[in-house]
Every structure is written in structure tokens, then in C-alpha cells.
Amino acid sequence: MKKENLSLLVCPMCRKNLQAKPEEENADKTEIISGNLYCEACQIYFPIENKIPNLLPPDMREF
């Protein structure tokens, strides 16, 4: 996920801004490879895996 696109994403539950919590980034730190997006209002984490954010509500995710 490109960091520049973070400003376009909102929480699907409450529509508030999300914060990036990267675990792995590319060398120039412009992309998040894995980590989470966090909604402070809902206190929900949305995973980022292989550069793709999963914005499904927690009860709709398959693990």
C-alpha cells in the first residue's frame, strides 16, 4: 500500500481517518508491505498483507 494513498482511506465502520502502523516497508519507505491500519475512534485494526489493506469489518474477515 502506498503511503500517499493513506489520506484517501477511512474506517468503514465510522468514516474517520485511519492511522498506519507499518511492520514492514520497502527500502525507500514509500510503501507498506505489511502491518495494520488503526481506527482510533472504533479501536479496530485492519490488516495490511502483501501491500493490500483489508478493510472488511472484523466479523466478516476469514482467517
PDB file of C-alpha atoms in Angstrom:
ATOM      1  CA  MET A   1       0.000   0.000   0.000  1.00  0.00           C
ATOM      2  CA  LYS A   2       1.463   3.330  -0.988  1.00  0.00           C
ATOM      3  CA  LYS A   3       1.639   5.741   1.942  1.00  0.00           C
ATOM      4  CA  GLU A   4       0.417   8.578  -0.262  1.00  0.00           C
ATOM      5  CA  ASN A   5      -2.955   6.776  -0.552  1.00  0.00           C
ATOM      6  CA  LEU A   6      -3.495   6.697   3.216  1.00  0.00           C
ATOM      7  CA  SER A   7      -5.296  10.055   3.123  1.00  0.00           C
ATOM      8  CA  LEU A   8      -7.923   8.518   0.800  1.00  0.00           C
ATOM      9  CA  LEU A   9      -8.875   5.701   3.177  1.00  0.00           C
ATOM     10  CA  VAL A  10     -11.365   5.960   6.035  1.00  0.00           C
ATOM     11  CA  CYS A  11     -12.697   3.496   8.571  1.00  0.00           C
ATOM     12  CA  PRO A  12     -15.582   1.524   7.017  1.00  0.00           C
ATOM     13  CA  MET A  13     -17.362   1.499  10.380  1.00  0.00           C
ATOM     14  CA  CYS A  14     -17.331   5.202  11.377  1.00  0.00           C
ATOM     15  CA  ARG A  15     -15.755   7.029   8.387  1.00  0.00           C
ATOM     16  CA  LYS A  16     -12.937   8.556  10.481  1.00  0.00           C
ATOM     17  CA  ASN A  17      -9.294   8.698   9.387  1.00  0.00           C
ATOM     18  CA  LEU A  18      -7.057   5.656   9.769  1.00  0.00           C
ATOM     19  CA  GLN A  19      -3.520   5.603  11.150  1.00  0.00           C
ATOM     20  CA  ALA A  20      -0.821   3.442   9.600  1.00  0.00           C
ATOM     21  CA  LYS A  21       1.057   1.024  11.865  1.00  0.00           C
ATOM     22  CA  PRO A  22       3.631  -0.490   9.470  1.00  0.00           C
ATOM     23  CA  GLU A  23       5.560  -3.649  10.357  1.00  0.00           C
ATOM     24  CA  GLU A  24       7.451  -3.963   7.058  1.00  0.00           C
ATOM     25  CA  GLU A  25       8.120  -1.238   4.483  1.00  0.00           C
ATOM     26  CA  ASN A  26      10.006  -1.082   1.199  1.00  0.00           C
ATOM     27  CA  ALA A  27      13.567   0.323   1.147  1.00  0.00           C
ATOM     28  CA  ASP A  28      12.578   3.935   0.440  1.00  0.00           C
ATOM     29  CA  LYS A  29       9.695   3.822   2.983  1.00  0.00           C
ATOM     30  CA  THR A  30       7.031   4.865   0.451  1.00  0.00           C
ATOM     31  CA  GLU A  31       5.061   1.591   0.629  1.00  0.00           C
ATOM     32  CA  ILE A  32       3.753  -0.507   3.494  1.00  0.00           C
ATOM     33  CA  ILE A  33       4.235  -4.193   2.765  1.00  0.00           C
ATOM     34  CA  SER A  34       2.661  -5.469   5.982  1.00  0.00           C
ATOM     35  CA  GLY A  35       1.211  -4.017   9.146  1.00  0.00           C
ATOM     36  CA  ASN A  36      -2.106  -2.525  10.161  1.00  0.00           C
ATOM     37  CA  LEU A  37      -4.375   0.427   9.711  1.00  0.00           C
ATOM     38  CA  TYR A  38      -5.889   1.568  13.005  1.00  0.00           C
ATOM     39  CA  CYS A  39      -9.096   3.468  13.716  1.00  0.00           C
ATOM     40  CA  GLU A  40      -8.710   5.317  16.997  1.00  0.00           C
ATOM     41  CA  ALA A  41     -12.448   6.032  17.277  1.00  0.00           C
ATOM     42  CA  CYS A  42     -13.533   2.371  16.895  1.00  0.00           C
ATOM     43  CA  GLN A  43     -10.299   0.876  18.289  1.00  0.00           C
ATOM     44  CA  ILE A  44     -10.220  -1.585  15.373  1.00  0.00           C
ATOM     45  CA  TYR A  45      -7.182  -2.785  13.425  1.00  0.00           C
ATOM     46  CA  PHE A  46      -7.379  -3.524   9.692  1.00  0.00           C
ATOM     47  CA  PRO A  47      -4.535  -5.719   8.410  1.00  0.00           C
ATOM     48  CA  ILE A  48      -2.228  -4.913   5.505  1.00  0.00           C
ATOM     49  CA  GLU A  49      -0.785  -8.037   3.852  1.00  0.00           C
ATOM     50  CA  ASN A  50       1.307  -8.103   0.670  1.00  0.00           C
ATOM     51  CA  LYS A  51       0.703  -4.338   0.237  1.00  0.00           C
ATOM     52  CA  ILE A  52      -3.109  -4.807   0.279  1.00  0.00           C
ATOM     53  CA  PRO A  53      -5.270  -3.349   3.090  1.00  0.00           C
ATOM     54  CA  ASN A  54      -8.222  -5.480   4.217  1.00  0.00           C
ATOM     55  CA  LEU A  55     -10.957  -3.016   5.177  1.00  0.00           C
ATOM     56  CA  LEU A  56     -13.630  -5.604   5.904  1.00  0.00           C
ATOM     57  CA  PRO A  57     -15.190  -5.340   9.372  1.00  0.00           C
ATOM     58  CA  PRO A  58     -13.586  -7.813  11.795  1.00  0.00           C
ATOM     59  CA  ASP A  59     -16.595 -10.140  11.884  1.00  0.00           C
ATOM     60  CA  MET A  60     -16.524 -10.513   8.070  1.00  0.00           C
ATOM     61  CA  ARG A  61     -12.832 -11.445   7.747  1.00  0.00           C
ATOM     62  CA  GLU A  62     -11.732 -15.016   7.121  1.00  0.00           C
ATOM     63  CA  PHE A  63      -8.537 -16.156   8.791  1.00  0.00           C
TER      64      PHE A  63
END
